[in-house]
Short mmCIF file of C-alpha atoms and ligand atoms in Angstrom, two decimals:
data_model
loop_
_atom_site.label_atom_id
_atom_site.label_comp_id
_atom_site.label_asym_id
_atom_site.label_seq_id
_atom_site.Cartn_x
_atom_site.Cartn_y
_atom_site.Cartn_z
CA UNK A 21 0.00 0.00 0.00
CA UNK A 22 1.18 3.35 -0.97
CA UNK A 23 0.39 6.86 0.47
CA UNK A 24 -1.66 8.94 -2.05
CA UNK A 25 0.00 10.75 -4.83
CA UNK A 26 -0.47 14.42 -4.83
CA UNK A 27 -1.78 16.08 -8.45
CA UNK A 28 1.13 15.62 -10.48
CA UNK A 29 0.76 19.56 -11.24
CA UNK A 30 1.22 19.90 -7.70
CA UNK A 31 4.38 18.69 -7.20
CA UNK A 32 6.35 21.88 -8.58
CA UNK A 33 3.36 24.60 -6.59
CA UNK A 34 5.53 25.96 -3.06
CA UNK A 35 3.51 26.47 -0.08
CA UNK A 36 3.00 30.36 0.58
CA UNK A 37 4.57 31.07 4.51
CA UNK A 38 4.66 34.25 6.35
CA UNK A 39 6.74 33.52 9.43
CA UNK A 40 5.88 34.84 12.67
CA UNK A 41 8.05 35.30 15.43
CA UNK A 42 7.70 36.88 18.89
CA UNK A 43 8.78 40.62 18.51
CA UNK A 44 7.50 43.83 20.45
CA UNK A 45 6.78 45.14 16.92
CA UNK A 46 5.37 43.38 14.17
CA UNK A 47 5.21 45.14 11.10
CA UNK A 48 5.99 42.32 8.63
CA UNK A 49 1.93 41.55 7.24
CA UNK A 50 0.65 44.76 6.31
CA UNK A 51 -1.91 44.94 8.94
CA UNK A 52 -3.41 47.48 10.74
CA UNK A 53 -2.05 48.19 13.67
CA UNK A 54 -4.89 49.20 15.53
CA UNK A 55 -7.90 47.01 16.40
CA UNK A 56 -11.33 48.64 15.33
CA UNK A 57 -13.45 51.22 16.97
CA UNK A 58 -14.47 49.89 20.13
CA UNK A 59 -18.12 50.39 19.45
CA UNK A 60 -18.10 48.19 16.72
CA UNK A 61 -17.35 45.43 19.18
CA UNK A 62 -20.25 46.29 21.03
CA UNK A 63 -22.41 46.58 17.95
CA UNK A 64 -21.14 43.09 17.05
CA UNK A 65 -21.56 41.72 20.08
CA UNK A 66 -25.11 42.93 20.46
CA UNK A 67 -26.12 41.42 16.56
CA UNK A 68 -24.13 38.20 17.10
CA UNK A 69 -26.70 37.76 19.93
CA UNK A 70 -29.49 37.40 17.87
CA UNK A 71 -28.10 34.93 15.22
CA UNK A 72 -30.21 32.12 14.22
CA UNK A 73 -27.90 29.39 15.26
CA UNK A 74 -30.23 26.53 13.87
CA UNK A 75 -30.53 28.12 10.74
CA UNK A 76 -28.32 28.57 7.37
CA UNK A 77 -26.51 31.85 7.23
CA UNK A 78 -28.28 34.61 4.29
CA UNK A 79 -27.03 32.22 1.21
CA UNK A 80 -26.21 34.83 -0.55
CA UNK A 81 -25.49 37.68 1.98
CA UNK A 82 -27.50 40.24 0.11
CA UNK A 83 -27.88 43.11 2.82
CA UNK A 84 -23.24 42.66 3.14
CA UNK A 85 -23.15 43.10 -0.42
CA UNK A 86 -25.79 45.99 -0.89
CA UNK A 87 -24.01 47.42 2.05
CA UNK A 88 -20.53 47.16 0.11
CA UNK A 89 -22.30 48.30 -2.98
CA UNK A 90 -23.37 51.72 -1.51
CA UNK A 91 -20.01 52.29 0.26
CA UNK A 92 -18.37 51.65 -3.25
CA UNK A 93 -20.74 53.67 -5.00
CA UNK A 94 -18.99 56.58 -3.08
CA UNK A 95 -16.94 59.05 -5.98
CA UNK A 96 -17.58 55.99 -8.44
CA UNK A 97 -19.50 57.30 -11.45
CA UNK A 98 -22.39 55.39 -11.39
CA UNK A 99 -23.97 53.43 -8.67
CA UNK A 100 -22.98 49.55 -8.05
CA UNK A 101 -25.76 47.72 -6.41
CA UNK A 102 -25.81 44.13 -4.42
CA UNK A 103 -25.45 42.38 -7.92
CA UNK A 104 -22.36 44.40 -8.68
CA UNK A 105 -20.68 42.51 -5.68
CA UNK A 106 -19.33 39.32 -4.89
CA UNK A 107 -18.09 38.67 -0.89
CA UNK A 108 -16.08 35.81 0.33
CA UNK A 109 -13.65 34.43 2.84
CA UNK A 110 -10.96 37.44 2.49
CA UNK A 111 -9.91 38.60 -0.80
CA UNK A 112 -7.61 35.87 -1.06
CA UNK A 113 -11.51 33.13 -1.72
CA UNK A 114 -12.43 36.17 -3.94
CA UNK A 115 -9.49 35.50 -5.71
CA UNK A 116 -9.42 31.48 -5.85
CA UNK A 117 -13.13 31.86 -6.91
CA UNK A 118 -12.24 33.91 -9.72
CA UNK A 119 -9.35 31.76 -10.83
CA UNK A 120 -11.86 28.63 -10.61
CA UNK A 121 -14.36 30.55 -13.11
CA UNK A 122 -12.29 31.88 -15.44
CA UNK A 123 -8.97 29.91 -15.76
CA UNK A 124 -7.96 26.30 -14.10
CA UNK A 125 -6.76 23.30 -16.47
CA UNK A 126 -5.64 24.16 -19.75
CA UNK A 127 -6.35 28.32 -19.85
CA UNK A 128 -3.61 30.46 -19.32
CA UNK A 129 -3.25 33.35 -15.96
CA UNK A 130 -0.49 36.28 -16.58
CA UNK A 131 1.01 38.19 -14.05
CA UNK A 132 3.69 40.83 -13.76
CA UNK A 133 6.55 40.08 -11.29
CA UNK A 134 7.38 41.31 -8.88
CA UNK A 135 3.58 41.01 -7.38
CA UNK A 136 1.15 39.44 -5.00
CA UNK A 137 3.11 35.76 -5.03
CA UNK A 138 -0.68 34.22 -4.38
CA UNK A 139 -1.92 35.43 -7.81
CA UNK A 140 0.83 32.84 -9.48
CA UNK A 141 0.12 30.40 -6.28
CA UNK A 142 -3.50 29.86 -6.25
CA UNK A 143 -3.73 30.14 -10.56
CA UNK A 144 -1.45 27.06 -10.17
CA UNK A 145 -3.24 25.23 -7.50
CA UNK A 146 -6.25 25.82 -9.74
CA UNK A 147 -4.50 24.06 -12.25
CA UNK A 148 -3.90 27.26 -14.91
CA UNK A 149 -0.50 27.41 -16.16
CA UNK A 150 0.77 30.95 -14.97
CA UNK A 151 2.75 33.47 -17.24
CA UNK A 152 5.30 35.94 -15.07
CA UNK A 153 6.02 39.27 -17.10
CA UNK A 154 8.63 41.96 -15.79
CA UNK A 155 8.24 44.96 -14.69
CA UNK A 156 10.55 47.52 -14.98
CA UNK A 157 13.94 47.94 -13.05
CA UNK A 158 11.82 50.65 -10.86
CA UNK A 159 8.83 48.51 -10.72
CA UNK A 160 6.22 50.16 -12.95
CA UNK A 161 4.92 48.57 -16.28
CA UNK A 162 6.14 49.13 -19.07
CA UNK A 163 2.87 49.03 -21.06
CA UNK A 164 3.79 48.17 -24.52
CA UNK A 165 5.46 44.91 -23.54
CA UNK A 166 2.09 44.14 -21.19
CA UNK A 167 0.12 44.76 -24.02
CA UNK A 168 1.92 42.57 -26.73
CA UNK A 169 2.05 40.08 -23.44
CA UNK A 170 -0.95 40.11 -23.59
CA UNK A 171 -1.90 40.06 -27.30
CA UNK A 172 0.37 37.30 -27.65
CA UNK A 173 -0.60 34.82 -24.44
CA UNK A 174 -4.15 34.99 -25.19
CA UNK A 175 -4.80 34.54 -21.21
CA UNK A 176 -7.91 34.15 -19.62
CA UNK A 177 -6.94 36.18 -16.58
CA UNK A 178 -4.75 39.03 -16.00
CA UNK A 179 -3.87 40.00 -12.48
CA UNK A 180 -2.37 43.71 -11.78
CA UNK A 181 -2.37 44.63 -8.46
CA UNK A 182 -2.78 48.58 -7.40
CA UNK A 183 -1.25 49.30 -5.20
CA UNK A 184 1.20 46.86 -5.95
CA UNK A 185 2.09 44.10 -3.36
CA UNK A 186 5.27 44.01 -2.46
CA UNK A 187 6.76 47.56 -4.21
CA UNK A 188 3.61 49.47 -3.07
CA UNK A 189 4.09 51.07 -6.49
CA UNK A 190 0.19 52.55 -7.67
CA UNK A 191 -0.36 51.78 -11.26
CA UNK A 192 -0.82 54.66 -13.31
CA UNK A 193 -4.68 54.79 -14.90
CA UNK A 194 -3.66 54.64 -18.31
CA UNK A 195 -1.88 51.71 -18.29
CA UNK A 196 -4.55 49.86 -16.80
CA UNK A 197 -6.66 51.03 -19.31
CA UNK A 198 -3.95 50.13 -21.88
CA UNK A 199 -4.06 46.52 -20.20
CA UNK A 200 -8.16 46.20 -19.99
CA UNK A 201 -7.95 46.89 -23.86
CA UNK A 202 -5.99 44.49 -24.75
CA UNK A 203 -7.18 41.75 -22.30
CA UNK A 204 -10.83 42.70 -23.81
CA UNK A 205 -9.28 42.03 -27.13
CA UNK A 206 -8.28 38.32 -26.27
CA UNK A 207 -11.90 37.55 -24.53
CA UNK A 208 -9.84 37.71 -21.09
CA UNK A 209 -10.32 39.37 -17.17
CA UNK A 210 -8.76 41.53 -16.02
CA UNK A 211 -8.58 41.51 -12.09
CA UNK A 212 -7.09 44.66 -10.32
CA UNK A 213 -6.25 43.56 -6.67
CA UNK A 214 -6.56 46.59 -4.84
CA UNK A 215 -6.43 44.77 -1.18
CA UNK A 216 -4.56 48.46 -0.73
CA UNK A 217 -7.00 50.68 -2.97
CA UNK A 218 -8.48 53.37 0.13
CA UNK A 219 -4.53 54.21 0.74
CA UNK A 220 -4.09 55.46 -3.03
CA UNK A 221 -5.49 58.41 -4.97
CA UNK A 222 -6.93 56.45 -7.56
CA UNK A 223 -9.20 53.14 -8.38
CA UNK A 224 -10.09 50.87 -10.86
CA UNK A 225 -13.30 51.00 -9.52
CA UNK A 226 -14.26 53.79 -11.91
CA UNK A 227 -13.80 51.10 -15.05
CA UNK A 228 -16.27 49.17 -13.81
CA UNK A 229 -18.91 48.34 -16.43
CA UNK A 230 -21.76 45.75 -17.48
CA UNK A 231 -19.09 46.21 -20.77
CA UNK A 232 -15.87 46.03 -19.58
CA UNK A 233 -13.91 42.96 -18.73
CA UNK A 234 -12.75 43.85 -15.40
CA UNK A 235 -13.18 43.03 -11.88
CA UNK A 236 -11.31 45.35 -8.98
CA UNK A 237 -11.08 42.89 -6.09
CA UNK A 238 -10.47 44.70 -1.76
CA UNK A 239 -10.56 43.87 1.39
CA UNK A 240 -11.22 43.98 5.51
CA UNK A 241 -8.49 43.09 6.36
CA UNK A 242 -5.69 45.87 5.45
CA UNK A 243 -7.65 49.34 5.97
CA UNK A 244 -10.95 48.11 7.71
CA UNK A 245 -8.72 46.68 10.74
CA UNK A 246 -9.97 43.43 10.44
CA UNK A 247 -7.76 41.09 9.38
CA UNK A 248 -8.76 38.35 11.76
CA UNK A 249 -12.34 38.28 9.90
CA UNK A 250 -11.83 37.44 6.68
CA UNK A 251 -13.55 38.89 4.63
CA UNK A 252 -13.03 40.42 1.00
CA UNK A 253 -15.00 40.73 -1.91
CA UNK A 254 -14.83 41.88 -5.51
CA UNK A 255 -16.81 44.58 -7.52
CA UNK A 256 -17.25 43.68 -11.06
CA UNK A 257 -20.12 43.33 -13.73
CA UNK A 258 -23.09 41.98 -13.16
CA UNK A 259 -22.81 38.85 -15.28
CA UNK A 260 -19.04 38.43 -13.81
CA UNK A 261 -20.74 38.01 -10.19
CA UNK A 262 -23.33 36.05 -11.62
CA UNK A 263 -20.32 33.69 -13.17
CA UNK A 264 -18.48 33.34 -10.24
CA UNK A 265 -20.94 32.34 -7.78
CA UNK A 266 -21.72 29.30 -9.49
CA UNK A 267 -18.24 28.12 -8.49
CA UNK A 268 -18.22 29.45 -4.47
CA UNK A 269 -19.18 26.64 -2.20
CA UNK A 270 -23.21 27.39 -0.71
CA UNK A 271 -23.42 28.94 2.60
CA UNK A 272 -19.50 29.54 2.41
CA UNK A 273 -20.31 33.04 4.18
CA UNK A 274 -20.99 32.00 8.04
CA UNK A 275 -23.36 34.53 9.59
CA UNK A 276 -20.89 36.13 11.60
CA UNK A 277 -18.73 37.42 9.46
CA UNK A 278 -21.61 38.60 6.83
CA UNK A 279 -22.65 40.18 10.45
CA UNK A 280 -19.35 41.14 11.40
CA UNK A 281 -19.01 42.94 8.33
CA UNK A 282 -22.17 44.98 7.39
CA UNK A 283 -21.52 46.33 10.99
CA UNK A 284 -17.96 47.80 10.19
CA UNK A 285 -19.27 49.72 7.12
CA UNK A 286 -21.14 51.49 9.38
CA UNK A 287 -17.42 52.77 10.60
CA UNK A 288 -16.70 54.27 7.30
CA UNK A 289 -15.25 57.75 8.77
CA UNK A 290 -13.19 56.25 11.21
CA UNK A 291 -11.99 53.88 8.48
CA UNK A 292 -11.16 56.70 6.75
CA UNK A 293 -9.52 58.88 9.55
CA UNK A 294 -7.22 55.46 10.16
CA UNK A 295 -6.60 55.52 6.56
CA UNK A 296 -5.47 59.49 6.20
CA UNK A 297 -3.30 58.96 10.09
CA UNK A 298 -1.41 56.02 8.30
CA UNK A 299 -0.78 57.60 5.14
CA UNK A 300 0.69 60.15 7.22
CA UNK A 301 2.97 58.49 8.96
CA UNK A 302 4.12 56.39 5.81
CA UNK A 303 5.23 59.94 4.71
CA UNK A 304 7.24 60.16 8.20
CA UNK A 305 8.59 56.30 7.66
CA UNK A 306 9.75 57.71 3.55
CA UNK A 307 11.66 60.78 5.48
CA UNK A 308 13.39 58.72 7.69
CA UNK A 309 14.29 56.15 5.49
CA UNK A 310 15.54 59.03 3.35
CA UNK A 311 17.39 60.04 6.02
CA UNK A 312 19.83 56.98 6.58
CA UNK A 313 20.59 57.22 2.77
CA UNK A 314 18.06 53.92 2.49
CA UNK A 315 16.87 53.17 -1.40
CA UNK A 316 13.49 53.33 -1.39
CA UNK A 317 10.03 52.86 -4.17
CA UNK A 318 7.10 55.62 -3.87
CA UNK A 319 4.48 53.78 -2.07
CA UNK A 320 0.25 54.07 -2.29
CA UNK A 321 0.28 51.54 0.45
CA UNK A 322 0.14 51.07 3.94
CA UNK A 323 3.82 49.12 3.94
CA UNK A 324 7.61 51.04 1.92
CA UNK A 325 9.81 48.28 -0.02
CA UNK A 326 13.37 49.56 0.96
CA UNK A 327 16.78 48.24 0.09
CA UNK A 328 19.48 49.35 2.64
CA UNK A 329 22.84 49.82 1.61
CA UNK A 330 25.63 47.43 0.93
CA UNK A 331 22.80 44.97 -0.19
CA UNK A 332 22.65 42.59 2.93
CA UNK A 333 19.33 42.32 3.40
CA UNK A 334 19.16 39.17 5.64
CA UNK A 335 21.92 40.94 7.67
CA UNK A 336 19.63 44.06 8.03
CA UNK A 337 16.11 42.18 8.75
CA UNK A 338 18.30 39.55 11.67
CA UNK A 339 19.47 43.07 13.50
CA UNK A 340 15.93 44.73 13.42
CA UNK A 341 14.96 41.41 14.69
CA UNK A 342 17.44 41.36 17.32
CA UNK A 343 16.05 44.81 18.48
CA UNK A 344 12.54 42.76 18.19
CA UNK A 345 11.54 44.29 15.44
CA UNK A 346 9.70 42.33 12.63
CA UNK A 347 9.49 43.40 8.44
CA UNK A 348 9.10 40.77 5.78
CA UNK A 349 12.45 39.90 4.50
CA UNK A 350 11.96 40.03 0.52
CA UNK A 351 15.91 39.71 -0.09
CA UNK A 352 15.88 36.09 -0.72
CA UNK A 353 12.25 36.68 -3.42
CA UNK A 354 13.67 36.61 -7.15
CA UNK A 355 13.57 40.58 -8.53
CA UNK A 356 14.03 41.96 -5.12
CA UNK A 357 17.55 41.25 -3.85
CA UNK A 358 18.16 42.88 -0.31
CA UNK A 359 14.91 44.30 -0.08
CA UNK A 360 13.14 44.88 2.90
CA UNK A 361 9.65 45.70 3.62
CA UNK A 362 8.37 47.27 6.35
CA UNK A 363 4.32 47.88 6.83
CA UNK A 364 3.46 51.73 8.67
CA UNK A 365 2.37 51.04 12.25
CA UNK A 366 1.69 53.62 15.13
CA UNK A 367 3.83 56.18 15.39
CA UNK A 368 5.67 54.86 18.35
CA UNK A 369 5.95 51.22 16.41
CA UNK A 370 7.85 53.42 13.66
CA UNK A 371 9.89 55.12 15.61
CA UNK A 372 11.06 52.27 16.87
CA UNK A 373 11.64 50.76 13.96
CA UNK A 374 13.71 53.92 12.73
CA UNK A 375 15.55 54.26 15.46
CA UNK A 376 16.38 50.34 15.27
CA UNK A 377 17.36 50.77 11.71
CA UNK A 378 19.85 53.86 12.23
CA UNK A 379 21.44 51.28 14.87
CA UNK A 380 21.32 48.45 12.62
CA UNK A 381 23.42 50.51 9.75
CA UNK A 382 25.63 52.37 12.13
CA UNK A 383 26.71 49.65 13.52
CA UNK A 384 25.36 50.33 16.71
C1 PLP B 416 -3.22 41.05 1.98
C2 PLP B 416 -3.51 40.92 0.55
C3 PLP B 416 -4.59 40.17 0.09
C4 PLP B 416 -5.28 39.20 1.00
O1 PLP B 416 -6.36 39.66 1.57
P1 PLP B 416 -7.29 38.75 2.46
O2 PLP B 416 -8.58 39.47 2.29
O3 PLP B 416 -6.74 38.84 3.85
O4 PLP B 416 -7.34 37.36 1.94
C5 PLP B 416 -4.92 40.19 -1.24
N1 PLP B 416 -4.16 40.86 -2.13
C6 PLP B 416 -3.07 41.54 -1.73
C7 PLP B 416 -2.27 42.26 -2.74
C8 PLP B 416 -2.71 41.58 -0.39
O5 PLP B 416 -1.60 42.23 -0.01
#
């Protein structure tokens, strides 16, 4: 007797891993770094009270999505409404549900490197063969080799992600354009990933047509301060939410998070005031990492990809981790040698990581 064999196709697919280790600041996952509003505990607590527990959850959590739909509908040209949206478990389902719909055995998923490693990761698990693209030394597209990419691949799917995971780079609107034009050419999706999208100045949300081939997918768990619920959900056409349902499992949305959920979009200012305090302090995190002389990419995000000089970058992340503090170590992650990246946390969680860094390349 033999153990099982695993899909032959998944014999080459790496695991994804985030490490964790104990550190007084952790500011290695993008998170928030504050919890939410206390009175949307108390407004949980109170609905979560009343849940039917005998019962199946809302099958297709209509009053989350129309919820979404109206907070969306906010500066988007035209109102989205509870068909326009599609909610899962975190952005991350969202995205697996796509990739189930639209690509899987045979079709063909392109992405531009360096990005969102689970783009690649769960195309392949879904059994699409997956195309990486460059980007650009500095990290932005250059859009005339995406669009021949494109023309040429055929793919079904085509991920960009603004703002871009890990290089926090934004993408500029006309190349996204440029790539919805020529993915619409090809009978292809495109899916913006904007997990990211409340920190930047712009959205693909404004694309967003019944006659456009594009779906912009976000998130709780990055600028709602609720990682721990996972939840995310994507805002698309019609008949594209109508599509991808038929692959999400029934009643995958447990009642408690479709709960948990329509009660934090009634936080939407304090979402919002988090938002504007963190892209403030990333602007305090840039100037300091200015300071120590630190090569840096403009970031739309909540996190800055820095390289520090002399190119050690395992060196650098093992003495901020002595000094128990935690950034994802990219050095190692092909495209990015000695990079660093290091999400915005409270002011006191950055100054700490500042003044751990001077220390770190002084010597000290
Ligand atoms: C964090 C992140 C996600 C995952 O979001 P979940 O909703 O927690 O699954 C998706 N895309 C990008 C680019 C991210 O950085």
């Amino acid at each position: 007797m033999g153990r099982p064999r695993v899909r032959d196709d998944l014999a080459l697919v790496e695991g994804y891993h985030s490490p964790q280790l104990e550190v007084e600041v952790r500011l290695n996952t993008n998170e928030a770094p504050l919890p939410p509003p206390e009175a949307f505990t108390e407004s949980f607590l109170a609905v979560a009270r009343a849940v039917p527990w005998n019962r199946y959850p809302e099958r297709s959590a209509l009053p989350l999505r129309a919820r979404i739909a109206e907070v969306e509908s906010e500066g988007a040209p035209w109102s989205f409404t509870a068909a326009n949206v599609l909610a899962a478990n975190g952005s991350n389902e969202v995205l697996q549900s796509i990739a189930l719909t639209y690509a899987g055995a045979g079709r063909t998923v392109l992405c531009f490197e360096p990005t969102y490693a689970l783009h690649g990761h769960i195309s392949r698990v879904c059994g699409s063969s997956v195309v990486e693209r460059d980007r650009r030394d500095d990290f932005t597209l250059d859009v005339d080799a995406a669009v021949a990419a494109v023309t040429e691949l055929r793919p079904s799917v085509v991920f960009l992600c603004s703002p871009n995971n890990p290089t926090g780079r934004v993408e500029d609107p006309a190349t996204v354009e440029a790539v919805l034009g020529a993915t619409e050419a090809v009978d292809g999706l495109l899916v913006v990933d904007e997990a990211y999208g409340q920190f930047a100045d712009h959205s693909a949300l404004s694309l967003v047509a019944e006659d456009r081939n594009v779906v912009v997918t976000r998130t709780f768990s990055k600028t709602w301060s609720a990682a721990a619920l996972r939840l995310g959900y994507l805002v698309g056409p019609t008949w594209a939410v109508q599509q991808v349902e038929q692959v999400v499992l029934p009643y995958h949305l447990d009642a408690l998070t479709q709960l948990a959920g329509t009660v934090a979009l009634g936080f939407v200012g304090d979402m919002r005031e988090r938002v504007a305090a963190l892209v403030a302090e990333r602007e305090r995190l840039v100037a300091g990492l200015e300071g120590l002389g630190v090569e840096q990419w403009p970031s739309g995000a909540n996190f800055v990809l820095f390289r520090p000089p002399g190119g050690d970058g395992d060196a650098v992340w093992q003495g901020l981790v002595d000094r128990s503090v935690l950034v994802r170590n990219c050095s190692s992650w092909p495209r990015l040698g000695g990079c660093l990246r290091v999400t915005v946390g409270t002011p006191e969680e950055n100054d700490r990581f500042l003044a751990a860094l001077a220390a770190v390349l002084g010597g000290g």
